[in-house]
Coordinates of C-alpha atoms in Angstrom, one line a residue:
S1 CA 151.9 -57.5 94.5
I2 CA 150.4 -54.2 93.4
H3 CA 149.8 -51.3 95.7
I4 CA 147.1 -48.8 94.9
V5 CA 146.6 -45.5 96.9
A6 CA 143.2 -43.8 96.4
L7 CA 142.9 -40.2 97.7
G8 CA 139.9 -38.0 98.0
N9 CA 136.2 -38.3 98.8
E10 CA 133.8 -38.9 95.8
G11 CA 130.8 -38.3 98.0
D12 CA 128.5 -35.3 97.6
A13 CA 128.6 -33.0 100.7
F14 CA 124.8 -32.5 100.4
H15 CA 123.7 -36.0 99.5
Q16 CA 126.3 -38.1 101.2
D17 CA 124.0 -40.1 103.4
N18 CA 122.1 -41.5 100.4
R19 CA 125.2 -42.7 98.6
P20 CA 126.0 -46.4 98.0
S21 CA 129.5 -47.8 98.5
G22 CA 132.4 -45.8 97.2
L23 CA 134.3 -46.1 94.0
I24 CA 137.1 -48.4 95.2
R25 CA 134.8 -50.7 97.2
T26 CA 132.4 -50.9 94.3
Y27 CA 135.2 -51.8 91.8
L28 CA 136.7 -54.5 94.1
G29 CA 133.2 -56.0 94.6
R30 CA 132.3 -56.1 90.9
S31 CA 135.5 -56.7 88.9
P32 CA 135.7 -60.2 87.5
L33 CA 139.6 -60.0 87.7
V34 CA 139.6 -59.4 91.4
S35 CA 138.8 -62.2 93.8
G36 CA 138.1 -62.2 97.5
D37 CA 135.0 -62.6 99.6
E38 CA 133.1 -59.7 101.1
S39 CA 134.5 -60.3 104.6
S40 CA 138.1 -60.2 103.6
L41 CA 137.9 -57.0 101.7
L42 CA 137.6 -54.7 104.6
L43 CA 140.5 -55.6 106.9
N44 CA 140.3 -53.0 109.6
A45 CA 136.5 -52.7 109.9
T46 CA 136.6 -53.5 113.6
S47 CA 139.3 -51.0 114.5
T48 CA 138.1 -48.0 112.5
V49 CA 136.8 -44.8 114.1
A50 CA 134.0 -42.6 112.9
R51 CA 136.3 -41.0 110.3
P52 CA 139.2 -43.3 109.6
V53 CA 142.4 -41.8 108.1
F54 CA 142.4 -44.6 105.5
T55 CA 140.8 -48.0 104.9
E56 CA 142.9 -50.9 103.7
Y57 CA 141.6 -53.5 101.3
Q58 CA 143.4 -56.7 100.2
A59 CA 142.4 -59.0 97.4
S60 CA 143.8 -61.1 94.5
A61 CA 143.9 -59.9 91.0
F62 CA 144.7 -61.9 87.8
G63 CA 144.5 -65.1 89.8
N64 CA 147.6 -65.0 92.1
V65 CA 148.7 -61.3 92.2
K66 CA 148.2 -59.7 95.6
L67 CA 146.3 -56.4 95.4
V68 CA 146.6 -53.9 98.3
V69 CA 144.5 -50.8 98.2
H70 CA 144.7 -47.9 100.7
D71 CA 141.6 -45.7 100.4
C72 CA 142.1 -42.3 102.0
P73 CA 138.9 -40.2 101.9
V74 CA 140.1 -37.5 104.3
W75 CA 142.8 -35.1 103.1
D76 CA 143.7 -34.2 106.7
I77 CA 146.3 -37.0 106.7
F78 CA 148.7 -34.6 104.9
D79 CA 148.3 -32.1 107.8
S80 CA 148.2 -34.4 110.8
D81 CA 150.5 -37.3 109.7
W82 CA 152.8 -36.3 106.9
Y83 CA 155.1 -39.2 107.8
T84 CA 152.5 -41.8 107.0
S85 CA 151.1 -40.1 103.9
R86 CA 154.5 -39.7 102.3
N87 CA 155.3 -43.4 102.8
L88 CA 151.9 -44.3 101.3
I89 CA 152.5 -42.2 98.2
G90 CA 156.1 -43.3 97.9
S91 CA 155.2 -47.0 98.0
A92 CA 152.3 -46.8 95.5
D93 CA 152.3 -48.4 92.1
I94 CA 149.1 -46.5 91.0
I95 CA 147.5 -43.4 92.5
V96 CA 143.8 -42.6 92.1
I97 CA 142.6 -39.1 93.0
K98 CA 138.8 -38.9 93.2
Y99 CA 136.4 -36.0 93.8
N100 CA 132.7 -35.2 93.4
V101 CA 131.8 -32.9 90.5
N102 CA 129.2 -31.1 92.7
D103 CA 131.7 -30.2 95.5
K104 CA 133.6 -27.3 93.9
F105 CA 134.8 -26.0 97.3
S106 CA 136.6 -29.2 98.2
F107 CA 138.1 -29.5 94.6
H108 CA 139.7 -26.1 94.9
E109 CA 140.9 -26.7 98.4
V110 CA 142.6 -29.9 97.3
K111 CA 144.0 -28.4 94.2
D112 CA 145.5 -25.4 96.0
N113 CA 146.7 -27.1 99.2
Y114 CA 147.4 -30.8 98.6
I115 CA 148.1 -31.3 94.8
P116 CA 151.5 -29.5 95.1
V117 CA 152.4 -31.8 98.0
I118 CA 151.5 -34.9 95.9
K119 CA 153.5 -33.6 92.9
R120 CA 156.6 -33.4 95.0
A121 CA 156.2 -36.9 96.3
L122 CA 155.4 -38.6 92.9
N123 CA 158.0 -40.7 91.3
S124 CA 157.0 -41.8 87.8
V125 CA 153.8 -43.4 89.1
P126 CA 150.7 -43.5 86.9
V127 CA 147.9 -41.3 88.2
I128 CA 144.2 -41.5 87.5
I129 CA 141.9 -38.6 88.2
A130 CA 138.2 -39.7 88.6
A131 CA 135.5 -37.1 88.5
V132 CA 132.4 -38.9 90.0
G133 CA 128.8 -37.9 89.8
T134 CA 126.3 -36.1 87.5
R135 CA 126.5 -32.3 87.6
Q136 CA 123.4 -30.8 89.3
N137 CA 122.1 -27.2 88.9
E138 CA 125.0 -26.5 86.7
E139 CA 125.0 -22.9 85.4
L140 CA 126.2 -22.0 82.0
P141 CA 129.7 -20.4 82.1
C142 CA 129.8 -16.7 81.5
T143 CA 131.0 -15.9 77.9
C144 CA 132.0 -12.4 78.8
P145 CA 135.7 -11.9 77.9
L146 CA 136.2 -10.2 81.3
C147 CA 135.2 -13.3 83.2
T148 CA 138.0 -15.8 83.4
S149 CA 136.4 -18.4 85.7
D150 CA 133.3 -20.6 85.7
R151 CA 130.7 -19.2 88.1
G152 CA 128.8 -22.5 88.3
S153 CA 128.6 -24.5 91.5
C154 CA 130.0 -27.7 89.8
V155 CA 133.6 -28.6 88.8
S156 CA 133.8 -28.3 85.1
T157 CA 135.4 -30.8 82.7
T158 CA 138.0 -28.1 81.8
E159 CA 139.1 -27.8 85.4
G160 CA 139.4 -31.5 85.8
V161 CA 141.4 -31.8 82.5
Q162 CA 143.7 -29.0 83.6
L163 CA 144.4 -30.7 86.9
A164 CA 145.2 -33.9 85.0
R165 CA 147.7 -32.1 82.8
E166 CA 149.5 -30.6 85.8
L167 CA 150.0 -34.1 87.2
G168 CA 150.5 -35.9 83.9
A169 CA 147.4 -38.0 84.8
T170 CA 144.6 -39.8 83.0
Y171 CA 141.3 -38.0 83.4
L172 CA 138.0 -40.0 83.7
E173 CA 134.4 -38.8 84.2
L174 CA 132.2 -41.4 86.0
H175 CA 128.6 -40.2 85.9
S176 CA 127.4 -43.1 88.1
L177 CA 128.9 -46.2 89.8
D178 CA 127.2 -48.7 87.6
D179 CA 128.7 -51.7 85.7
F180 CA 129.6 -49.7 82.6
Y181 CA 131.5 -46.8 84.3
I182 CA 133.0 -49.0 87.1
G183 CA 133.7 -52.3 85.2
K184 CA 134.5 -51.2 81.7
Y185 CA 135.5 -47.5 81.9
F186 CA 137.3 -47.1 85.2
G187 CA 138.2 -50.8 85.6
G188 CA 139.7 -50.9 82.1
V189 CA 142.0 -48.0 82.7
L190 CA 143.0 -49.2 86.2
E191 CA 143.7 -52.8 85.0
Y192 CA 145.8 -51.4 82.1
F193 CA 148.0 -49.7 84.6
M194 CA 148.0 -52.8 86.8
I195 CA 149.3 -54.8 83.9
Q196 CA 152.0 -52.2 83.2
A197 CA 153.1 -52.2 86.8
L198 CA 153.3 -56.1 86.8
N199 CA 155.3 -56.0 83.5
Q200 CA 157.8 -53.5 85.0
K201 CA 158.3 -55.5 88.2
T202 CA 158.7 -58.7 86.2
S203 CA 161.3 -57.0 84.0
E204 CA 163.3 -55.7 86.9
K205 CA 163.2 -59.2 88.6
M206 CA 164.5 -60.8 85.4
K207 CA 167.4 -58.3 85.2
K208 CA 168.4 -59.1 88.8
R209 CA 168.3 -62.9 88.0
K210 CA 170.4 -62.4 84.9
M211 CA 173.0 -60.4 86.8
S212 CA 173.2 -63.0 89.6
S213 CA 173.5 -65.9 87.1
S214 CA 176.2 -64.2 84.9
F215 CA 178.9 -65.2 87.4
H216 CA 179.1 -69.0 88.0
G217 CA 181.8 -69.0 90.7
I218 CA 181.1 -67.9 94.3
R219 CA 178.1 -65.7 94.4
P220 CA 178.4 -62.3 96.0
P221 CA 176.8 -62.0 99.4
Q222 CA 173.2 -60.8 99.6
L223 CA 172.7 -57.6 101.6
E224 CA 169.6 -58.0 103.7
Q225 CA 167.2 -55.1 104.1
P226 CA 167.6 -53.0 107.2
E227 CA 165.0 -53.4 110.0
K228 CA 161.8 -51.4 109.7
M229 CA 162.0 -48.2 111.6
P230 CA 159.4 -47.7 114.4
V231 CA 156.4 -45.7 113.3
L232 CA 155.6 -42.5 115.2
K233 CA 151.9 -41.8 115.3
A234 CA 150.5 -38.3 115.5
E235 CA 148.1 -37.3 118.2
A236 CA 144.7 -36.0 117.2
S237 CA 144.0 -32.3 117.7
H238 CA 141.8 -31.2 120.6
Y239 CA 142.0 -27.5 119.8
N240 CA 138.3 -26.9 119.3
S241 CA 137.3 -28.9 122.4
D242 CA 139.9 -27.1 124.5
L243 CA 138.3 -23.7 123.6
N244 CA 134.8 -25.1 123.9
N245 CA 135.6 -26.4 127.4
L246 CA 136.7 -22.9 128.4
L247 CA 133.1 -21.7 127.9
L248 CA 131.7 -24.6 130.0
G249 CA 134.3 -24.2 132.8
C250 CA 133.9 -20.4 133.1
Q251 CA 137.6 -19.9 133.9
C252 CA 139.4 -16.6 133.4
V253 CA 136.1 -14.8 132.6
D254 CA 136.6 -11.2 131.7
V255 CA 133.2 -10.2 130.2
V256 CA 129.7 -10.8 131.5
F257 CA 126.6 -10.3 129.4
Y258 CA 123.3 -8.9 130.9
S259 CA 119.8 -8.6 129.6
A260 CA 118.0 -5.3 129.3
D261 CA 116.5 -5.8 132.8
L262 CA 120.1 -6.3 134.2
A263 CA 119.8 -10.1 134.7
E264 CA 123.0 -12.0 134.1
V265 CA 122.9 -14.1 130.9
A266 CA 126.3 -15.5 130.1
E267 CA 130.0 -15.2 130.9
A268 CA 132.7 -15.2 128.1
H269 CA 136.2 -14.2 127.2
K270 CA 137.2 -11.1 125.2
I271 CA 140.1 -12.7 123.4
L272 CA 138.0 -15.5 121.8
L273 CA 135.1 -13.2 120.9
C274 CA 137.5 -10.7 119.2
A275 CA 139.2 -13.6 117.4
V276 CA 136.1 -14.3 115.4
S277 CA 134.3 -10.9 115.2
H278 CA 135.1 -7.3 114.3
V279 CA 131.9 -6.4 116.2
F280 CA 133.5 -7.5 119.5
M281 CA 136.8 -5.9 118.5
L282 CA 134.9 -2.6 118.2
L283 CA 133.0 -3.1 121.4
F284 CA 136.1 -3.9 123.4
S285 CA 138.1 -1.1 121.8
V286 CA 140.6 -3.4 120.2
K287 CA 139.9 -1.6 116.9
S288 CA 138.4 1.9 116.3
P289 CA 135.6 2.7 113.7
R290 CA 138.3 4.3 111.6
D291 CA 140.2 0.9 111.5
I292 CA 137.1 -1.1 110.5
Q293 CA 135.5 1.4 108.1
D294 CA 132.3 -0.7 107.7
A295 CA 129.1 1.1 108.5
S296 CA 127.1 -2.2 109.0
I297 CA 129.5 -3.5 111.6
I298 CA 129.5 -0.2 113.5
Q299 CA 125.7 -0.1 113.4
T300 CA 125.4 -3.7 114.6
T301 CA 127.6 -3.0 117.5
Q302 CA 125.6 0.0 118.6
D303 CA 122.2 -1.8 118.1
L304 CA 123.1 -4.9 120.0
F305 CA 125.4 -4.0 122.9
A306 CA 126.2 -1.4 125.4
I307 CA 129.0 -1.4 128.1
N308 CA 127.9 -0.6 131.6
R309 CA 130.5 0.9 134.0
D310 CA 128.1 2.2 136.5
A311 CA 129.4 1.7 140.1
A312 CA 125.8 1.4 141.3
F313 CA 125.2 -1.6 139.0
P314 CA 123.4 -4.5 140.9
G315 CA 126.0 -6.9 142.2
A316 CA 129.0 -4.6 141.6
S317 CA 129.9 -4.6 145.3
Q318 CA 130.4 -8.4 145.1
E319 CA 132.9 -8.2 142.2
S320 CA 136.6 -8.8 142.8
P321 CA 138.4 -5.5 143.5
G322 CA 141.4 -6.4 141.3
N323 CA 140.2 -6.6 137.8
P324 CA 136.4 -7.2 137.6
P325 CA 134.8 -8.5 134.4
L326 CA 133.5 -6.0 131.9
R327 CA 129.6 -5.7 132.0
V328 CA 127.9 -5.7 128.6
V329 CA 124.1 -5.2 128.3
V330 CA 122.5 -6.9 125.3
K331 CA 119.8 -4.5 124.0
D332 CA 118.1 -6.8 121.6
T333 CA 115.7 -9.0 123.6
L334 CA 115.4 -11.8 121.0
F335 CA 119.2 -11.9 120.5
C336 CA 119.7 -12.0 124.3
S337 CA 117.4 -15.0 124.7
C338 CA 119.6 -17.0 122.3
L339 CA 122.9 -15.6 123.4
L340 CA 124.0 -18.9 125.2
D341 CA 123.4 -20.9 122.0
I342 CA 125.3 -18.3 119.9
L343 CA 128.3 -18.4 122.3
R344 CA 128.3 -22.2 122.1
F345 CA 128.3 -21.9 118.3
I346 CA 131.2 -19.5 118.4
Y347 CA 133.3 -21.5 120.9
S348 CA 132.7 -24.8 119.1
G349 CA 135.1 -23.7 116.4
A350 CA 133.1 -24.9 113.4
F351 CA 130.3 -23.7 111.2
Q352 CA 127.5 -25.7 112.8
W353 CA 124.7 -23.6 111.3
E354 CA 122.0 -26.3 111.3
E355 CA 122.5 -26.9 115.0
L356 CA 122.4 -23.2 115.7
E357 CA 119.2 -22.7 113.7
E358 CA 117.6 -25.7 115.5
D359 CA 118.5 -24.4 118.9
I360 CA 117.2 -20.9 118.1
R361 CA 114.0 -22.4 116.6
K362 CA 113.3 -24.2 119.8
K363 CA 113.3 -20.9 121.7
L364 CA 111.7 -18.6 119.1
K365 CA 108.6 -20.1 117.5
D366 CA 108.2 -17.4 114.9
S367 CA 110.2 -18.1 111.8
G368 CA 110.7 -14.3 111.2
D369 CA 112.3 -13.9 114.6
V370 CA 114.6 -16.9 113.9
S371 CA 115.7 -15.4 110.6
N372 CA 116.3 -12.0 112.3
V373 CA 118.6 -13.5 114.9
I374 CA 120.5 -15.6 112.3
E375 CA 121.1 -12.5 110.2
K376 CA 122.5 -10.7 113.3
V377 CA 124.9 -13.6 113.9
K378 CA 126.0 -13.4 110.3
C379 CA 126.7 -9.7 110.6
I380 CA 128.7 -10.3 113.8
L381 CA 130.9 -12.8 111.9
K382 CA 131.1 -10.5 108.8
T383 CA 134.5 -9.4 107.4
P384 CA 134.7 -5.7 106.9
G385 CA 134.2 -4.5 103.4
K386 CA 132.7 -7.7 102.1
I387 CA 129.0 -8.1 101.1
N388 CA 127.0 -11.2 102.0
C389 CA 130.2 -13.1 102.8
L390 CA 128.2 -15.7 104.7
R391 CA 125.3 -16.0 102.2
N392 CA 125.7 -19.8 101.8
C393 CA 126.6 -20.6 105.4
K394 CA 125.8 -24.3 105.2
T395 CA 128.4 -25.0 102.5
Y396 CA 131.1 -24.1 105.0
Q397 CA 129.8 -26.4 107.7
A398 CA 132.7 -28.6 109.1
R399 CA 135.0 -27.3 106.4
K400 CA 137.3 -24.9 108.2
P401 CA 137.6 -23.9 111.9
L402 CA 135.8 -20.7 112.7
W403 CA 139.0 -19.2 114.1
F404 CA 140.5 -19.2 110.6
Y405 CA 137.5 -17.7 108.8
N406 CA 137.4 -14.1 110.1
T407 CA 140.5 -13.5 112.2
S408 CA 142.9 -15.8 113.9
L409 CA 144.1 -15.9 117.5
K410 CA 147.5 -15.5 116.0
F411 CA 146.5 -11.8 115.6
F412 CA 146.9 -11.5 119.4
L413 CA 150.1 -13.5 119.7
N414 CA 152.8 -11.5 121.5
K415 CA 150.7 -8.4 121.4
P416 CA 149.5 -6.3 124.4
M417 CA 145.9 -6.0 123.2
L418 CA 143.6 -7.6 125.9
A419 CA 146.7 -9.2 127.5
D420 CA 146.3 -10.0 131.2
V421 CA 149.7 -11.7 131.9
V422 CA 153.3 -10.9 130.9
F423 CA 156.1 -13.4 130.8
E424 CA 159.7 -12.2 131.5
I425 CA 162.2 -14.1 129.5
Q426 CA 165.9 -13.3 129.0
G427 CA 165.4 -9.7 129.9
T428 CA 162.4 -9.1 127.6
T429 CA 158.7 -9.4 128.1
V430 CA 156.1 -11.4 126.2
P431 CA 152.4 -10.5 126.7
A432 CA 149.8 -13.3 126.7
H433 CA 146.2 -14.1 127.6
R434 CA 145.3 -16.3 130.6
A435 CA 142.2 -17.7 128.9
I436 CA 144.1 -19.3 126.1
L437 CA 146.9 -20.6 128.3
V438 CA 144.4 -22.1 130.8
A439 CA 142.3 -23.7 128.0
R440 CA 145.3 -25.2 126.1
C441 CA 147.8 -26.2 128.9
E442 CA 146.9 -28.1 132.0
V443 CA 150.1 -27.0 133.8
M444 CA 149.3 -23.4 133.3
A445 CA 145.6 -24.0 134.3
A446 CA 146.9 -25.3 137.6
M447 CA 149.4 -22.5 137.9
F448 CA 146.9 -19.7 137.3
N449 CA 144.0 -21.2 139.3
G450 CA 145.8 -22.9 142.1
N451 CA 147.4 -21.5 145.3
Y452 CA 150.5 -20.3 143.6
M453 CA 152.3 -17.0 143.3
E454 CA 151.5 -16.9 139.5
A455 CA 147.8 -16.9 140.2
K456 CA 148.0 -13.3 141.6
S457 CA 150.9 -12.0 139.6
V458 CA 150.8 -10.2 136.3
L459 CA 154.6 -10.5 135.6
I460 CA 155.8 -14.1 135.6
P461 CA 159.5 -15.0 135.0
V462 CA 160.3 -18.0 132.8
Y463 CA 163.6 -19.9 133.2
G464 CA 165.4 -22.6 131.1
V465 CA 163.8 -21.6 127.8
S466 CA 164.9 -19.1 125.2
K467 CA 162.5 -16.3 124.0
E468 CA 162.3 -17.8 120.5
T469 CA 161.4 -21.3 121.9
F470 CA 158.8 -19.9 124.2
L471 CA 157.2 -17.8 121.4
S472 CA 157.0 -21.0 119.3
F473 CA 155.3 -22.7 122.3
L474 CA 152.8 -19.9 122.6
E475 CA 152.2 -20.0 118.9
Y476 CA 151.1 -23.6 119.2
L477 CA 148.8 -22.8 122.1
Y478 CA 147.2 -20.0 120.1
T479 CA 147.0 -21.6 116.6
D480 CA 147.4 -25.4 117.2
S481 CA 150.4 -25.4 114.7
C482 CA 154.1 -24.7 114.8
C483 CA 157.0 -24.7 112.3
P484 CA 160.5 -25.2 113.8
A485 CA 163.4 -23.8 111.8
G486 CA 165.4 -26.9 112.2
I487 CA 166.2 -30.0 114.3
F488 CA 167.8 -28.1 117.1
Q489 CA 164.9 -25.7 117.4
A490 CA 162.4 -28.7 117.3
M491 CA 164.3 -30.4 120.2
C492 CA 164.2 -27.1 122.2
L493 CA 160.5 -26.8 121.6
L494 CA 160.0 -30.5 122.6
I495 CA 161.8 -29.8 125.9
C496 CA 159.5 -26.8 126.5
A497 CA 156.4 -28.9 125.7
E498 CA 157.6 -31.6 128.1
M499 CA 158.1 -29.0 130.8
Y500 CA 154.5 -27.8 130.4
Q501 CA 153.1 -31.3 129.7
V502 CA 151.7 -30.6 126.2
S503 CA 151.9 -34.1 124.8
R504 CA 150.6 -33.3 121.3
L505 CA 153.2 -30.6 120.7
Q506 CA 155.8 -33.2 121.8
H507 CA 154.6 -35.6 119.1
I508 CA 154.6 -32.9 116.5
C509 CA 158.3 -32.1 117.3
E510 CA 159.2 -35.8 117.3
L511 CA 157.6 -36.2 113.8
F512 CA 159.5 -33.1 112.6
I513 CA 162.8 -34.4 113.8
V514 CA 162.2 -37.9 112.3
T515 CA 161.1 -36.4 108.9
Q516 CA 164.2 -34.1 108.8
L517 CA 166.6 -36.9 109.6
Q518 CA 165.0 -39.4 107.1
S519 CA 165.2 -36.8 104.3
M520 CA 169.0 -36.3 104.7
P521 CA 171.2 -38.2 102.2
S522 CA 174.2 -40.2 103.6
R523 CA 176.7 -37.6 102.6
E524 CA 174.8 -34.9 104.6
L525 CA 174.5 -37.3 107.6
A526 CA 178.3 -37.8 107.6
S527 CA 179.1 -34.1 107.4
M528 CA 176.5 -32.6 109.7
S529 CA 177.6 -31.0 112.9
L530 CA 174.5 -32.2 114.8
D531 CA 175.3 -34.6 117.7
I532 CA 172.9 -37.4 117.2
V533 CA 173.9 -39.1 120.4
D534 CA 173.3 -35.9 122.4
L535 CA 169.9 -35.7 120.7
L536 CA 169.2 -39.3 121.9
K537 CA 170.1 -38.5 125.5
K538 CA 167.9 -35.4 125.5
A539 CA 165.0 -37.4 124.2
K540 CA 165.5 -40.0 126.9
F541 CA 165.9 -37.4 129.7
H542 CA 162.7 -35.6 128.7
H543 CA 160.7 -38.8 128.5
S544 CA 160.3 -38.9 124.7
D545 CA 160.3 -42.7 124.5
C546 CA 159.1 -42.9 120.9
L547 CA 161.8 -40.6 119.6
S548 CA 164.6 -42.2 121.6
T549 CA 163.7 -45.6 120.3
W550 CA 163.5 -44.3 116.8
L551 CA 166.9 -42.6 117.1
L552 CA 168.5 -45.9 118.3
H553 CA 167.2 -47.7 115.3
F554 CA 168.4 -44.7 113.1
I555 CA 171.9 -45.0 114.5
A556 CA 171.9 -48.8 114.0
T557 CA 170.6 -48.4 110.4
N558 CA 173.4 -45.9 109.6
Y559 CA 176.0 -47.7 111.6
L560 CA 178.9 -47.1 109.1
I561 CA 178.3 -43.4 109.3
F562 CA 177.8 -42.8 113.0
S563 CA 180.3 -45.4 114.2
Q564 CA 183.1 -43.1 112.8
K565 CA 182.0 -40.1 114.8
P566 CA 183.6 -39.3 118.2
E567 CA 180.2 -39.0 119.9
F568 CA 179.5 -42.7 119.2
Q569 CA 181.7 -43.5 122.2
D570 CA 179.2 -41.6 124.4
L571 CA 176.6 -44.3 124.0
S572 CA 175.8 -46.3 127.2
V573 CA 176.6 -50.0 127.4
E574 CA 172.9 -50.8 126.9
E575 CA 172.6 -48.5 123.9
R576 CA 175.8 -49.8 122.4
S577 CA 174.6 -53.4 122.7
F578 CA 171.3 -52.5 121.0
V579 CA 173.1 -50.7 118.1
E580 CA 175.5 -53.6 117.6
K581 CA 172.7 -56.1 117.6
H582 CA 170.6 -54.2 115.0
R583 CA 173.4 -52.7 113.0
W584 CA 173.1 -52.5 109.2
P585 CA 175.0 -53.8 107.4
S586 CA 175.6 -56.7 109.8
N587 CA 179.0 -58.1 110.7
M588 CA 178.3 -61.4 108.9
Y589 CA 177.6 -59.5 105.7
L590 CA 180.9 -57.6 105.9
Q591 CA 182.8 -60.8 106.6
Q592 CA 181.2 -62.5 103.6
L593 CA 181.9 -59.5 101.4
A594 CA 185.6 -59.5 102.5
E595 CA 185.9 -63.2 101.6
Y596 CA 184.2 -62.6 98.2
R597 CA 186.6 -59.8 97.4
K598 CA 189.5 -62.0 98.4
Y599 CA 188.3 -64.7 96.1
I600 CA 187.8 -62.3 93.2
H601 CA 191.3 -60.9 93.5
S602 CA 192.8 -64.4 93.8
R603 CA 191.0 -65.4 90.5
K604 CA 192.1 -62.1 88.9
C605 CA 188.6 -61.6 87.4
R606 CA 186.3 -58.6 87.4
C607 CA 183.6 -58.5 90.1
S608 CA 180.0 -58.4 88.7
V609 CA 178.8 -56.4 91.7
M610 CA 181.6 -54.2 93.1

């Protein structure tokens, strides 16, 4: 059989809806060397979601050779499920990396973030880089000696060839998906590598047969392959939806916007507004004009907003006496009428410019007014010191979360700015923000909104968790990512995640532990001080069923190593029975090996294996 892994999306970000079938599907359907009806090509068509991680095809090539193709159009698999992506690349006979020549942003993102990861995982596997499409609106590169890069909007041939050199790959340009480019050009190169892979596998198979037939007495026992390890699946991120629900639920509100006639317009949260805009940082005194040093941002803040602290403000008597929300008056009438749509745009976590323009256009009939409001939104999201940083807003749509474009919520992690709760851990304090905690953690949402002591307290003690572990937990809540220093730290973080019922963080820690253990060579496993049985018992105690099952298989697969360690005796009767049943190598193989060695020594001949 031949395993091909295709990575990347050859579709154009601006014309994707009008595209026919993709490169891999088109080749499988047209190549005369590949057989298989249309219904058998797409195996998981009924189980795919809107954006599947990968699509699996199966067909027959050269008559009776099984062809398995995994087409991965979304590069997010390397972020969300490194375990699966590494196994895909490691088992591939041929790798195809495809991109659209008119999508320069995605090309550079892949080149900078994912190509180094692929280079580390490659193991003498042929790679084909396919540049798909005809370049549109391509500008001539600048010939000035001071300009070192192509200013065009398309990926140049030079850039593609340079990437191919870095990977030692074959570079192809496919201007269209017709019979010539697919059948003769791309198909010819791919089929050449398929033949090379078949020749290599046949050669290795012949060598094994020759070695086994060289000894005509008792054949050495065949060592069976260990059982397949359970696959741990990553949970999809709900970071953006969590923050978006915070706006809809109106929990932990600390700022209220009013129109010029003092009518309430919307409620919001300072921490989220400051995370995306220096205008709000300036408005809420997180930064001073001296810190920002951008006249346009300062002017926008003064033109759009004004803080009202008047005790005679309508409705001020009904506000809670403890810590009432800050009142902000929106001076601009047009901007104020679209404020709810703008807040939904900010809280959604993505550059949904087309939806925002459509919502504003429904309220403001005049196109000039629509453009005016949109320009104000761009100025709110502007980075200090940069000119027209959002000139081509639509090209960023659905590319990166909004939180990572301007500033990140990580800027406020473990800092007293805008903090409204303080955790006391091991004699030290950690400031935090209730809005983020409530949005990202259901346990904390119940704790702060229910009839508990924490709902009215500012200082909250935390027990059973170290400060470093709790900070890592908060980092995940704020940024949706974490990076444990090692297996022990990952297990501590998993216990903390179980305590606060954050299931996705538990799965991330499980995958980290699995990846770390699988990457260890046998010598390191034998000498490491980490108690694998204690790790198993902690996983079971904290309801990490997937990890505990995987650890049992891991102990059984490395039986000869772990059975020599003293902690092996701490396994329960049920666990010991499972390990003995699934141990590798098996007792039968060891007995056959002992008999074979005895026979070899009795014949006084040299073993062809040992």
